[in-house]
Amino acid sequence: MPAENANLYAALRAAFPADLDQVAIETGDGPGAPLNYTWRDLERGSAMIANLLGGLGLPAASRVAVQVDKSVEALMLYLAVLRTGHVYLPLNNAYQAAEIEYFVGNAAPAVVVCTPKTFGWVSRIAFQAGTPHVFTLSDDRSGTLLDRASFQAVAHEPVASRTDDLAAIVYTSGTTGRSKGAMLTHGNLLSNARVLKAYWDWKPDDVLIHTLPIFHVHGLFVAIHGALLNGSSMIWFAKFDPRAVLERLPDATVFMGVPTLYVRLLGERGLDHSACSRMRLFISGSAPLLIETFTEWQQRTGHTILERYGMSETVMLTSNPCKPSDGERRGGTVGLPLPGVGVRIVDERDLPLPAGEIGSIQVQGPNVFKGYWRMPERTADEFTDDAWFKTGDVGRFDADGYLSIVGRSKDLIITGGYNVYPAEIEGVLNEMPGVAESAVIGVPHPDFGEAVVAVLVARPGMSAPEPAAVIAALKGRIANFKVPKQVFVETDLPRNAMGKVQKNLLRTKHQGLFAV
Ligand code: AMP
């Protein structure tokens, strides 16, 4: 018997409803909204783009780097890349030239897709790096990608893929030099989507409100695979507007958000039991959900948010139960290891610790990525000798096997669901005139979970940089979400005996800045 085609698109396509003329996606905002896309539109649109890519004569497993605004056509492009067996490389649309230069240089994509607005500088970077093809795609359906695809045939047979073939490369952050491309295979993504289908009890008549960006694991993989693998329709928002989402809750059954979105929704007076009466499931992840948000949500809506935990390198790892038969949902925890996923807490020597003890979180399973793109040493560093992946997160199991995340050993800041690596911002700050050194920290923020804050030390004999000017200089150089909300100039940075900056002291000092 021939082996099943492990191509992710083939598996998603097999789950589309029999009647392809049903609506698959309704847009809630964006040019021309509301627009209805049927399942046939998804199938044909992605086939046409796949045929366009197929006609370019690209080597197998070419990278297709995409930095566009969210649109259904951008989703079709993702599906098209899966169909062709090439490798999808989503890029945050906040990234600026220095960041794109790094990604394009590192990933060496054969195709870059950007917006008509960014074509000038993106294409210059891409052509200089040797990328042969640059297309444009706008959220109003204009641009060269669709112009060219419109001449293509509407039928396309997905290529035969093996479980181990690459489907996507997701960069772990927008940092120059340090950012690592996590290589995810068709098998990683499909196994995780199938586990979540069962664990979250997806039903074909579920309707998902999709309001997350589609350049990140949460919106691209967890949400989209969830809906498509169940033949469930989506109400699609390019931007998160709490009022608009609230208005559509009565038409939906599933919502996925980062904690910031839940906080914003709680700010809407109309959020109550009746607004959520058709809803089945609210899911939160990508950053810690405060227990206050969890509890207030329960009181206001009668629903208990299901918090789960995952990362770019592993897709989803743990989840609070969905079905009562699997257990209760516990606030402040990220739930239980998903079926088939191994999670252990270890000490500094990688030895497992008992329940109740805090240690490093390590994981194993069919969902765990293949390694970092062209960084074999970094990959080797992040796996133990017995093949467990070191997540960089620190946590603890309770006696019932629920995992709580207590910190991040890698010092990552998560602001509004986006990851910010302090070292990157510090590198840029340290190059500024008048700056001797800097420390970037995350402090609690009521809206974003954490806000980026920078502490600078002036160069001896030079006048201290003006905080507002520092912020202005950073804007346009790095993505806005990474720009510190506040900058302080101090005479020195607190350090321990080993000379390491004591960021914990800085965090404590500035923790009340945005009064949570
Ligand atoms: P990313 O690779 O962008 O998805 O970021 C992954 C990181 O986000 C993880 O390593 C965790 O530090 C953090 N994270 C994801 N989900 C949660 C959660 N539910 N609670 C706390 N941190 C989380």
Coordinates of C-alpha atoms and ligand atoms in Angstrom, one line a residue:
M1 CA 0.0 0.0 0.0
P2 CA 1.5 3.4 -0.9
A3 CA 2.2 5.6 2.1
E4 CA -0.3 8.4 2.9
N5 CA 0.7 11.7 1.3
A6 CA 2.0 13.6 4.4
N7 CA 1.5 17.0 2.6
L8 CA -0.3 19.3 5.1
Y9 CA -2.4 20.9 2.4
A10 CA -3.6 17.5 1.2
A11 CA -4.7 16.7 4.8
L12 CA -6.5 20.0 5.2
R13 CA -8.1 19.7 1.8
A14 CA -9.5 16.3 2.7
A15 CA -11.3 17.9 5.6
F16 CA -13.1 20.6 3.5
P17 CA -16.9 20.1 3.5
A18 CA -18.4 18.1 0.7
D19 CA -20.2 21.2 -0.5
L20 CA -17.4 23.5 -1.6
D21 CA -19.7 26.3 -2.3
Q22 CA -20.4 26.9 1.4
V23 CA -18.7 30.0 2.9
A24 CA -15.3 29.2 4.4
I25 CA -14.3 32.7 5.4
E26 CA -16.2 35.9 5.9
T27 CA -14.2 39.1 6.2
G28 CA -15.2 41.4 9.1
D29 CA -13.0 44.3 8.1
G30 CA -10.5 45.3 5.4
P31 CA -11.1 46.5 1.8
G32 CA -14.6 45.5 0.5
A33 CA -15.7 43.8 3.8
P34 CA -17.9 41.9 4.2
L35 CA -16.6 39.5 1.6
N36 CA -17.4 35.8 1.4
Y37 CA -14.9 33.2 0.3
T38 CA -16.1 29.7 -0.3
W39 CA -14.1 26.5 0.2
R40 CA -13.9 26.3 -3.6
D41 CA -12.3 29.8 -3.6
L42 CA -9.6 28.6 -1.1
E43 CA -9.0 25.5 -3.2
R44 CA -8.8 27.3 -6.6
G45 CA -7.1 30.5 -5.4
S46 CA -4.3 28.5 -3.7
A47 CA -4.1 26.2 -6.8
M48 CA -3.6 29.2 -9.1
I49 CA -0.8 30.6 -6.9
A50 CA 0.7 27.1 -6.7
N51 CA 0.7 26.8 -10.5
L52 CA 2.4 30.2 -10.7
L53 CA 5.1 29.1 -8.3
G54 CA 5.3 25.7 -10.0
G55 CA 6.0 27.5 -13.3
L56 CA 9.0 29.4 -11.9
G57 CA 11.2 26.3 -12.1
L58 CA 12.4 26.7 -8.5
P59 CA 14.6 24.1 -6.9
A60 CA 12.7 21.8 -4.5
A61 CA 12.1 23.2 -1.0
S62 CA 12.8 26.8 -2.0
R63 CA 12.0 29.3 0.7
V64 CA 9.1 31.7 -0.1
A65 CA 9.4 34.7 2.3
V66 CA 6.3 36.7 2.8
Q67 CA 5.9 40.1 4.4
V68 CA 2.3 41.3 3.6
D69 CA -0.7 42.6 5.4
K70 CA -3.2 40.1 6.6
S71 CA -5.7 39.0 3.9
V72 CA -7.5 35.9 2.8
E73 CA -5.3 35.9 -0.3
A74 CA -2.2 35.8 1.9
L75 CA -3.7 32.7 3.4
M76 CA -4.1 31.3 -0.1
L77 CA -0.4 32.0 -0.7
Y78 CA 0.5 30.0 2.4
L79 CA -1.7 27.1 1.2
A80 CA -0.1 27.4 -2.2
V81 CA 3.4 27.1 -0.8
L82 CA 2.3 23.9 1.1
R83 CA 0.9 22.5 -2.1
T84 CA 4.1 22.9 -4.0
G85 CA 6.4 21.5 -1.4
H86 CA 8.2 24.8 -1.0
V87 CA 8.9 26.3 2.4
Y88 CA 6.8 29.1 3.8
L89 CA 8.6 31.9 5.6
P90 CA 6.3 34.3 7.3
L91 CA 7.7 37.7 8.4
N92 CA 6.1 40.2 10.8
N93 CA 4.9 43.1 8.8
A94 CA 6.4 45.5 11.3
Y95 CA 9.9 44.5 10.4
Q96 CA 12.1 47.2 8.9
A97 CA 15.0 47.1 6.4
A98 CA 17.7 45.9 8.7
E99 CA 15.5 43.0 9.9
I100 CA 14.4 42.0 6.4
E101 CA 18.0 42.2 5.2
Y102 CA 19.0 39.6 7.9
F103 CA 16.1 37.2 7.1
V104 CA 16.6 37.4 3.4
G105 CA 20.4 36.9 3.8
N106 CA 20.0 34.0 6.2
A107 CA 17.1 32.1 4.5
A108 CA 18.1 32.8 0.9
P109 CA 14.5 32.7 -0.4
A110 CA 13.9 32.1 -4.1
V111 CA 10.7 34.1 -3.8
V112 CA 9.9 37.2 -1.8
V113 CA 6.3 38.5 -1.5
C114 CA 5.9 42.0 -0.1
T115 CA 3.3 44.8 -0.4
P116 CA 3.2 47.3 -3.3
K117 CA 4.0 49.9 -0.7
T118 CA 7.2 48.2 0.5
F119 CA 8.3 46.9 -2.9
G120 CA 10.9 49.6 -3.4
W121 CA 13.1 48.8 -0.5
V122 CA 12.2 45.1 0.0
S123 CA 12.9 44.3 -3.7
R124 CA 16.3 46.2 -3.5
I125 CA 17.3 44.0 -0.5
A126 CA 16.0 40.8 -2.1
F127 CA 17.7 41.4 -5.5
Q128 CA 20.9 42.3 -3.8
A129 CA 20.8 39.1 -1.8
G130 CA 20.2 37.1 -5.0
T131 CA 16.5 36.4 -4.8
P132 CA 15.3 35.9 -8.3
H133 CA 11.6 36.6 -7.9
V134 CA 9.8 39.4 -6.0
F135 CA 6.0 39.7 -6.1
T136 CA 3.6 42.1 -4.5
L137 CA 0.3 41.4 -2.7
S138 CA -1.9 44.0 -1.2
D139 CA -4.8 43.4 1.2
D140 CA -7.1 44.9 -1.5
R141 CA -6.2 42.0 -3.8
S142 CA -4.0 44.2 -6.1
G143 CA -0.3 43.4 -6.8
T144 CA 1.7 41.3 -9.2
L145 CA 1.2 38.0 -7.4
L146 CA -2.5 37.8 -8.1
D147 CA -2.1 39.5 -11.5
R148 CA 0.2 36.7 -12.6
A149 CA -1.8 33.9 -10.8
S150 CA -5.0 35.0 -12.5
F151 CA -3.7 33.4 -15.8
Q152 CA -3.0 30.1 -14.1
A153 CA -5.1 26.9 -14.2
V154 CA -7.5 26.4 -11.3
A155 CA -6.6 22.7 -10.7
H156 CA -3.4 21.6 -9.0
E157 CA -2.4 18.4 -7.4
P158 CA -0.5 18.8 -4.1
V159 CA 3.0 17.3 -4.4
A160 CA 3.8 14.2 -2.5
S161 CA 5.5 15.1 0.8
R162 CA 7.1 13.1 3.5
T163 CA 6.5 13.7 7.1
D164 CA 10.0 15.0 7.5
D165 CA 9.9 17.5 4.6
L166 CA 10.0 21.2 5.6
A167 CA 6.8 23.1 5.4
A168 CA 7.8 26.4 7.1
I169 CA 10.6 28.3 8.7
V170 CA 9.5 30.6 11.5
Y171 CA 12.1 33.0 12.8
T172 CA 12.1 33.2 16.6
S173 CA 12.5 36.9 16.8
G174 CA 13.4 39.9 14.6
T175 CA 17.0 40.2 15.8
T176 CA 20.0 40.8 13.6
G177 CA 22.5 38.1 13.8
R178 CA 20.9 36.1 16.6
S179 CA 17.5 35.2 15.2
K180 CA 17.1 31.6 14.5
G181 CA 14.8 30.0 11.8
A182 CA 12.9 27.2 13.4
M183 CA 12.4 24.5 10.7
L184 CA 8.9 22.9 10.9
T185 CA 8.0 19.9 8.9
H186 CA 4.7 18.8 7.4
G187 CA 4.7 16.1 10.1
N188 CA 5.3 18.6 13.0
L189 CA 2.3 20.8 11.9
L190 CA -0.1 18.0 10.9
S191 CA 0.5 15.9 14.0
N192 CA -0.1 18.9 16.2
A193 CA -3.2 20.0 14.3
R194 CA -4.7 16.5 14.7
V195 CA -3.9 16.4 18.4
L196 CA -5.6 19.8 18.9
K197 CA -8.6 18.8 16.8
A198 CA -9.3 15.9 19.2
Y199 CA -8.3 17.6 22.4
W200 CA -10.2 20.9 21.8
D201 CA -13.1 18.8 20.5
W202 CA -13.4 20.8 17.3
K203 CA -16.7 20.3 15.4
P204 CA -17.5 21.1 11.7
D205 CA -20.1 23.6 12.7
D206 CA -17.7 25.6 14.8
V207 CA -17.1 29.1 13.7
L208 CA -13.8 30.7 14.6
I209 CA -13.2 34.4 15.0
H210 CA -9.7 34.9 13.5
T211 CA -8.2 38.1 14.5
L212 CA -4.6 37.2 15.2
P213 CA -1.7 38.0 12.8
I214 CA -0.8 35.3 10.3
F215 CA 3.0 35.6 10.5
H216 CA 3.1 33.8 13.9
V217 CA 2.5 30.3 15.1
H218 CA -0.7 31.2 17.0
G219 CA -2.6 32.8 14.1
L220 CA -1.1 30.9 11.2
F221 CA -0.9 27.3 12.6
V222 CA -3.0 26.9 15.7
A223 CA -6.0 28.9 14.5
I224 CA -6.0 28.3 10.7
H225 CA -5.1 24.6 10.8
G226 CA -7.7 24.2 13.6
A227 CA -10.5 25.7 11.4
L228 CA -9.5 24.1 8.1
L229 CA -8.8 20.6 9.5
N230 CA -12.4 20.6 10.7
G231 CA -14.1 22.2 7.7
S232 CA -15.1 25.0 10.1
S233 CA -15.7 28.5 8.8
M234 CA -13.9 31.7 10.0
I235 CA -14.9 35.2 10.6
W236 CA -11.7 37.0 9.6
F237 CA -10.4 40.3 11.0
A238 CA -7.2 41.8 9.7
K239 CA -7.0 44.1 12.8
F240 CA -8.2 43.5 16.3
D241 CA -11.0 45.9 17.2
P242 CA -12.7 44.8 20.5
R243 CA -16.0 46.3 19.6
A244 CA -16.1 44.7 16.2
V245 CA -15.2 41.3 17.7
L246 CA -17.8 41.7 20.4
E247 CA -20.4 42.3 17.7
R248 CA -19.6 39.0 16.0
L249 CA -19.4 36.8 19.1
P250 CA -23.0 35.8 18.7
D251 CA -22.2 34.3 15.3
A252 CA -19.1 32.4 16.5
T253 CA -18.2 29.4 18.7
V254 CA -14.4 29.6 19.1
F255 CA -12.1 32.6 19.8
M256 CA -8.3 32.5 20.1
G257 CA -6.4 35.4 21.5
V258 CA -3.2 36.6 23.3
P259 CA -3.9 37.9 26.8
T260 CA -3.9 41.5 25.6
L261 CA -7.0 40.8 23.5
Y262 CA -8.9 39.4 26.4
V263 CA -8.0 42.5 28.5
R264 CA -9.2 44.8 25.7
L265 CA -12.4 42.8 25.3
L266 CA -13.0 43.2 29.1
G267 CA -12.9 46.9 28.5
E268 CA -16.1 46.7 26.4
R269 CA -19.2 47.2 28.5
G270 CA -21.3 45.0 26.3
L271 CA -19.2 41.9 27.1
D272 CA -21.6 39.7 29.1
H273 CA -23.1 36.3 29.3
S274 CA -25.6 36.9 26.5
A275 CA -22.9 38.2 24.1
C276 CA -21.1 34.9 24.5
S277 CA -24.2 32.6 24.6
R278 CA -23.3 30.7 21.4
M279 CA -19.6 30.6 22.2
R280 CA -18.1 27.2 23.0
L281 CA -14.4 27.9 23.6
F282 CA -12.1 30.8 24.5
I283 CA -8.4 30.0 24.1
S284 CA -5.5 32.1 25.3
G285 CA -1.8 31.7 24.7
S286 CA 1.6 33.2 23.6
A287 CA 2.0 35.0 26.9
P288 CA 0.9 34.5 30.5
L289 CA -2.7 35.1 31.2
L290 CA -3.1 37.0 34.5
I291 CA -5.3 35.2 37.0
E292 CA -7.2 38.5 37.3
T293 CA -8.1 38.3 33.6
F294 CA -9.0 34.6 33.9
T295 CA -11.3 35.3 36.9
E296 CA -12.9 38.5 35.5
W297 CA -13.6 36.7 32.2
Q298 CA -15.4 33.9 34.1
Q299 CA -17.5 36.4 36.0
R300 CA -18.4 38.6 33.0
T301 CA -19.1 35.9 30.5
G302 CA -19.7 32.6 32.3
H303 CA -16.9 31.0 30.3
T304 CA -13.6 29.7 31.6
I305 CA -10.7 30.6 29.3
L306 CA -8.6 27.6 28.2
E307 CA -4.9 28.6 28.5
R308 CA -2.3 26.6 26.5
Y309 CA 1.4 26.9 26.0
G310 CA 3.6 26.4 22.9
M311 CA 6.3 28.1 20.9
S312 CA 7.6 28.5 17.4
E313 CA 9.9 25.5 17.6
T314 CA 7.4 23.1 18.9
V315 CA 3.9 24.4 18.1
M316 CA 1.6 23.5 21.0
L317 CA 2.9 21.6 24.0
T318 CA 0.4 21.7 26.8
S319 CA -3.2 22.7 27.2
N320 CA -5.8 23.0 29.9
P321 CA -8.6 20.5 29.2
C322 CA -11.5 21.3 26.9
K323 CA -13.8 18.4 27.7
P324 CA -14.8 18.1 31.4
S325 CA -13.9 14.4 31.1
D326 CA -10.2 15.4 30.6
G327 CA -10.2 17.6 33.8
E328 CA -10.9 21.1 34.9
R329 CA -9.3 24.3 33.5
R330 CA -7.0 25.9 36.1
G331 CA -6.2 29.6 36.0
G332 CA -2.5 30.4 36.3
T333 CA -1.5 27.1 34.7
V334 CA -1.0 26.1 31.1
G335 CA -2.6 22.7 31.7
L336 CA -1.4 19.2 30.9
P337 CA 1.0 17.9 28.3
L338 CA -0.9 17.3 25.1
P339 CA -1.4 13.6 24.1
G340 CA 1.9 12.4 22.5
V341 CA 4.0 15.3 23.8
G342 CA 6.6 14.7 26.5
V343 CA 7.2 17.5 29.0
R344 CA 9.7 17.3 31.8
I345 CA 11.1 19.7 34.4
V346 CA 14.8 19.3 35.0
D347 CA 17.6 20.8 37.1
E348 CA 20.9 22.2 35.8
R349 CA 22.2 18.7 35.0
D350 CA 19.1 17.9 32.9
L351 CA 17.9 15.5 35.6
P352 CA 14.1 15.3 36.1
L353 CA 12.7 17.0 39.1
P354 CA 9.6 15.9 41.1
A355 CA 6.2 17.7 41.1
G356 CA 6.3 21.0 42.9
E357 CA 9.9 21.8 42.1
I358 CA 10.9 24.6 39.7
G359 CA 13.2 23.9 36.9
S360 CA 13.8 24.1 33.1
I361 CA 11.1 22.9 30.8
Q362 CA 12.2 20.4 28.2
V363 CA 10.0 18.7 25.6
Q364 CA 9.8 15.9 23.1
G365 CA 7.3 14.7 20.5
P366 CA 6.3 14.6 16.9
N367 CA 5.6 18.3 17.0
V368 CA 9.2 19.3 17.9
F369 CA 11.0 21.1 15.1
K370 CA 13.8 19.7 13.0
G371 CA 16.3 22.2 14.0
Y372 CA 17.4 25.8 13.3
W373 CA 18.0 26.7 9.7
R374 CA 21.7 26.5 8.8
M375 CA 22.7 26.6 12.5
P376 CA 23.7 23.1 13.4
E377 CA 25.7 24.2 16.4
R378 CA 22.8 26.2 17.8
T379 CA 20.5 23.3 17.2
A380 CA 22.8 20.9 19.0
D381 CA 23.1 23.4 21.9
E382 CA 19.3 23.4 22.4
F383 CA 18.8 19.6 22.6
T384 CA 20.0 17.4 25.4
D385 CA 22.0 14.3 24.8
D386 CA 18.9 12.2 25.1
A387 CA 17.1 14.4 22.5
W388 CA 14.9 16.6 24.6
F389 CA 14.4 20.2 23.4
K390 CA 15.3 22.9 25.9
T391 CA 12.5 25.4 25.7
G392 CA 14.2 28.2 27.7
D393 CA 11.2 28.4 29.9
V394 CA 11.1 27.7 33.6
G395 CA 8.2 26.0 35.2
R396 CA 6.7 23.6 37.7
F397 CA 4.3 20.7 37.7
D398 CA 1.6 20.5 40.4
A399 CA 0.7 17.2 41.9
D400 CA -2.0 16.7 39.3
G401 CA 0.3 17.2 36.4
Y402 CA -0.7 20.8 35.5
L403 CA 2.2 22.9 34.4
S404 CA 2.8 26.5 35.5
I405 CA 5.3 28.7 33.8
V406 CA 7.2 30.8 36.3
G407 CA 9.7 32.6 34.1
R408 CA 11.9 32.6 31.1
S409 CA 15.5 31.7 31.4
K410 CA 16.2 33.4 28.1
D411 CA 15.0 36.8 29.4
L412 CA 12.5 37.3 26.6
I413 CA 10.0 40.1 26.9
I414 CA 6.5 39.4 25.6
T415 CA 4.6 42.6 24.8
G416 CA 1.1 42.3 23.3
G417 CA 1.9 38.7 22.4
Y418 CA 5.1 39.7 20.5
N419 CA 8.5 38.5 21.5
V420 CA 11.2 41.1 22.1
Y421 CA 14.7 40.0 22.8
P422 CA 16.4 42.6 25.0
A423 CA 19.8 41.9 23.6
E424 CA 18.7 43.1 20.2
I425 CA 17.4 46.5 21.4
E426 CA 20.5 46.9 23.7
G427 CA 22.7 46.3 20.6
V428 CA 21.0 49.2 18.8
L429 CA 21.0 51.5 21.8
N430 CA 24.7 50.9 22.6
E431 CA 25.6 52.1 19.1
M432 CA 23.9 55.5 19.6
P433 CA 26.1 58.5 20.2
G434 CA 26.5 59.3 23.9
V435 CA 25.3 55.8 25.1
A436 CA 27.9 53.8 27.1
E437 CA 25.7 50.8 27.9
S438 CA 22.1 49.9 28.3
A439 CA 19.7 47.3 29.8
V440 CA 16.3 46.5 28.3
I441 CA 13.7 45.0 30.5
G442 CA 10.0 44.1 30.5
V443 CA 7.7 45.6 33.2
P444 CA 4.0 44.8 33.8
H445 CA 1.6 46.7 31.6
P446 CA -2.2 46.5 31.9
D447 CA -2.7 46.3 28.1
F448 CA 0.3 44.7 26.7
G449 CA 1.2 42.2 29.5
E450 CA 4.7 43.6 29.5
A451 CA 6.1 46.9 28.2
V452 CA 9.6 47.4 26.9
V453 CA 11.7 49.8 29.1
A454 CA 15.3 50.8 28.5
V455 CA 17.8 52.1 31.0
L456 CA 20.8 53.9 29.6
V457 CA 24.2 55.0 30.9
A458 CA 25.7 58.1 29.3
R459 CA 29.3 58.0 28.0
P460 CA 31.7 59.8 30.4
G461 CA 32.2 63.4 29.4
M462 CA 29.3 63.4 27.0
S463 CA 25.8 64.8 27.6
A464 CA 23.2 62.2 28.5
P465 CA 21.0 61.3 25.5
E466 CA 17.5 62.8 25.6
P467 CA 14.9 59.9 26.2
A468 CA 12.4 61.3 23.7
A469 CA 15.2 61.6 21.0
V470 CA 16.3 58.0 21.7
I471 CA 12.7 56.7 21.2
A472 CA 12.3 58.8 18.0
A473 CA 15.6 57.5 16.7
L474 CA 14.6 53.9 17.3
K475 CA 11.3 54.3 15.5
G476 CA 11.8 53.3 11.8
R477 CA 14.9 51.4 12.7
I478 CA 13.2 48.6 14.5
A479 CA 9.7 47.3 14.6
N480 CA 7.4 49.6 16.7
F481 CA 6.5 46.9 19.2
K482 CA 10.2 46.7 20.2
V483 CA 10.7 50.4 20.7
P484 CA 10.9 51.1 24.5
K485 CA 7.8 52.8 25.9
Q486 CA 10.1 54.7 28.3
V487 CA 13.8 55.3 28.5
F488 CA 15.7 56.3 31.6
V489 CA 19.2 57.6 31.9
E490 CA 21.1 56.4 35.0
T491 CA 24.7 56.9 36.2
D492 CA 25.3 53.1 36.2
L493 CA 23.7 49.7 35.9
P494 CA 23.3 47.4 38.9
R495 CA 25.7 44.5 38.6
N496 CA 26.4 41.3 40.5
A497 CA 29.8 40.0 41.6
M498 CA 30.2 38.3 38.2
G499 CA 29.7 41.6 36.4
K500 CA 26.3 40.6 35.1
V501 CA 23.6 43.3 35.0
Q502 CA 21.0 42.6 37.7
K503 CA 17.9 43.0 35.6
N504 CA 15.7 41.8 38.4
L505 CA 16.6 44.9 40.4
L506 CA 15.7 47.1 37.4
R507 CA 12.4 45.3 36.9
T508 CA 11.6 45.8 40.6
K509 CA 12.5 49.5 40.4
H510 CA 10.4 50.2 37.4
Q511 CA 7.6 47.7 38.0
G512 CA 5.0 50.3 38.9
L513 CA 5.6 52.5 35.8
F514 CA 2.4 51.5 34.1
A515 CA 0.4 50.6 37.3
V516 CA -1.3 47.3 36.4
Ligands
AMP1 P1 6.8 32.1 20.3 O1 7.9 31.3 19.8 O2 6.7 33.5 19.7 O3 5.5 31.4 20.1 O4 7.0 32.4 21.8 C1 7.1 31.3 22.7 C2 7.2 31.7 24.1 O5 6.1 32.3 24.5 C3 7.4 30.5 25.0 O6 8.7 30.0 25.1 C4 6.9 31.0 26.3 O7 7.9 31.7 27.0 C5 5.8 32.0 25.9 N1 4.5 31.5 26.1 C6 3.7 30.9 25.2 N2 2.5 30.6 25.7 C7 2.5 31.0 27.0 C8 1.6 30.9 28.1 N3 0.4 30.4 27.9 N4 2.0 31.4 29.3 C9 3.3 31.9 29.4 N5 4.2 32.0 28.4 C10 3.8 31.5 27.2

